């Protein structure tokens, strides 16, 4: 069975955690580790089959102990921690899904700095 590590910053309500919940609920042909810092959203994962929880953060040790075939990251902080050693290539493929970019956040605000921020995003 393919093992997938799903990593986010914290077990808190939001797009990343909801996508992780949808993945582990509806794609039952895989084994999962859900790795994040503890938070209010952890309870919805407790009794799911084929899900191993790591609630003490997204350390390399947590990832390594699960020995995933694929890592799917849902937050920038854990992605940066995975790539904190620029000359060490990860041994498994890594997928990064961006949540909450708020691309249109500056679109309707007036002023040159807001326009610049909107155009850069």
Short mmCIF file of C-alpha atoms in Angstrom, two decimals:
data_model
loop_
_atom_site.label_atom_id
_atom_site.label_comp_id
_atom_site.label_asym_id
_atom_site.label_seq_id
_atom_site.Cartn_x
_atom_site.Cartn_y
_atom_site.Cartn_z
CA UNK A 1 0.00 0.00 0.00
CA UNK A 2 1.31 3.46 -0.91
CA UNK A 3 2.08 5.64 2.11
CA UNK A 4 1.40 9.38 1.83
CA UNK A 5 2.45 11.99 4.38
CA UNK A 6 0.01 14.93 4.44
CA UNK A 7 1.64 17.86 6.21
CA UNK A 8 0.24 21.21 7.30
CA UNK A 9 1.18 23.81 9.90
CA UNK A 10 -1.46 23.15 12.54
CA UNK A 11 -4.66 21.18 13.06
CA UNK A 12 -6.84 24.29 12.70
CA UNK A 13 -9.89 24.95 10.53
CA UNK A 14 -9.01 26.12 7.05
CA UNK A 15 -8.63 25.12 3.43
CA UNK A 16 -5.53 22.97 3.88
CA UNK A 17 -6.95 20.89 6.70
CA UNK A 18 -10.26 20.49 4.87
CA UNK A 19 -8.49 19.25 1.76
CA UNK A 20 -6.49 16.78 3.86
CA UNK A 21 -9.73 15.53 5.44
CA UNK A 22 -11.30 15.08 1.99
CA UNK A 23 -8.24 13.16 0.76
CA UNK A 24 -8.08 10.70 3.68
CA UNK A 25 -11.86 10.23 3.70
CA UNK A 26 -12.40 9.61 -0.01
CA UNK A 27 -9.14 8.05 -1.22
CA UNK A 28 -9.09 4.96 0.93
CA UNK A 29 -6.64 2.94 -1.18
CA UNK A 30 -3.67 4.56 0.56
CA UNK A 31 -2.12 4.73 4.00
CA UNK A 32 -1.74 8.24 5.44
CA UNK A 33 0.16 10.16 8.06
CA UNK A 34 -1.35 13.53 8.91
CA UNK A 35 1.43 15.62 10.39
CA UNK A 36 0.95 19.04 12.06
CA UNK A 37 1.06 20.89 15.35
CA UNK A 38 -1.84 20.06 17.65
CA UNK A 39 -5.00 22.17 17.38
CA UNK A 40 -8.79 22.21 17.43
CA UNK A 41 -9.18 20.22 14.20
CA UNK A 42 -7.37 17.06 15.26
CA UNK A 43 -10.46 15.26 16.60
CA UNK A 44 -12.03 14.79 13.15
CA UNK A 45 -9.06 12.57 12.20
CA UNK A 46 -8.91 10.35 15.31
CA UNK A 47 -11.06 7.41 14.22
CA UNK A 48 -10.35 7.37 10.49
CA UNK A 49 -8.99 4.10 9.13
CA UNK A 50 -5.54 4.10 7.53
CA UNK A 51 -4.63 7.42 9.17
CA UNK A 52 -1.73 7.80 11.59
CA UNK A 53 -1.64 11.14 13.42
CA UNK A 54 1.47 13.10 14.35
CA UNK A 55 0.40 16.08 16.48
CA UNK A 56 3.79 17.28 17.74
CA UNK A 57 4.73 19.26 14.66
CA UNK A 58 6.18 18.60 11.25
CA UNK A 59 9.70 17.56 12.13
CA UNK A 60 11.91 15.46 9.90
CA UNK A 61 11.75 12.72 12.55
CA UNK A 62 7.96 12.46 12.26
CA UNK A 63 8.18 12.26 8.49
CA UNK A 64 11.04 9.77 8.59
CA UNK A 65 9.34 7.48 11.12
CA UNK A 66 6.35 7.08 8.77
CA UNK A 67 8.61 6.39 5.75
CA UNK A 68 6.25 7.83 3.12
CA UNK A 69 6.33 7.13 -0.60
CA UNK A 70 5.03 10.65 -1.27
CA UNK A 71 4.91 13.88 0.75
CA UNK A 72 2.03 16.31 0.16
CA UNK A 73 2.57 19.65 1.92
CA UNK A 74 -0.32 22.08 2.51
CA UNK A 75 1.46 25.01 4.18
CA UNK A 76 4.56 27.05 3.46
CA UNK A 77 6.18 26.62 6.92
CA UNK A 78 6.56 22.83 6.74
CA UNK A 79 7.67 23.07 3.11
CA UNK A 80 10.47 25.43 4.11
CA UNK A 81 11.47 23.10 6.93
CA UNK A 82 11.68 20.16 4.53
CA UNK A 83 13.93 22.20 2.24
CA UNK A 84 16.02 23.76 5.03
CA UNK A 85 19.09 21.89 3.77
CA UNK A 86 19.60 23.14 0.21
CA UNK A 87 22.11 20.47 -0.81
CA UNK A 88 20.13 17.50 0.56
CA UNK A 89 17.60 16.32 -1.98
CA UNK A 90 14.49 14.70 -0.43
CA UNK A 91 14.39 10.97 -1.13
CA UNK A 92 10.68 10.93 -2.07
CA UNK A 93 8.56 13.15 -4.34
CA UNK A 94 7.07 16.25 -2.73
CA UNK A 95 3.82 17.91 -3.84
CA UNK A 96 2.98 21.39 -2.56
CA UNK A 97 -0.59 22.69 -2.66
CA UNK A 98 -1.01 26.41 -2.06
CA UNK A 99 -4.01 27.38 0.10
CA UNK A 100 -5.22 30.85 0.98
CA UNK A 101 -3.14 32.93 -1.42
CA UNK A 102 -5.89 35.57 -1.53
CA UNK A 103 -4.88 36.72 -5.00
CA UNK A 104 -7.67 39.31 -5.21
CA UNK A 105 -7.04 40.70 -1.73
CA UNK A 106 -5.52 43.96 -3.03
CA UNK A 107 -7.50 44.23 -6.26
CA UNK A 108 -10.14 46.63 -4.92
CA UNK A 109 -7.99 48.77 -2.62
CA UNK A 110 -6.83 52.17 -3.78
CA UNK A 111 -3.26 53.42 -3.84
CA UNK A 112 -0.04 52.58 -5.65
CA UNK A 113 1.27 50.12 -3.06
CA UNK A 114 -1.95 48.09 -3.11
CA UNK A 115 -1.89 48.10 -6.91
CA UNK A 116 1.72 46.91 -6.85
CA UNK A 117 0.92 44.18 -4.29
CA UNK A 118 -2.03 43.05 -6.42
CA UNK A 119 0.07 42.91 -9.60
CA UNK A 120 2.90 41.01 -7.87
CA UNK A 121 0.53 38.35 -6.56
#
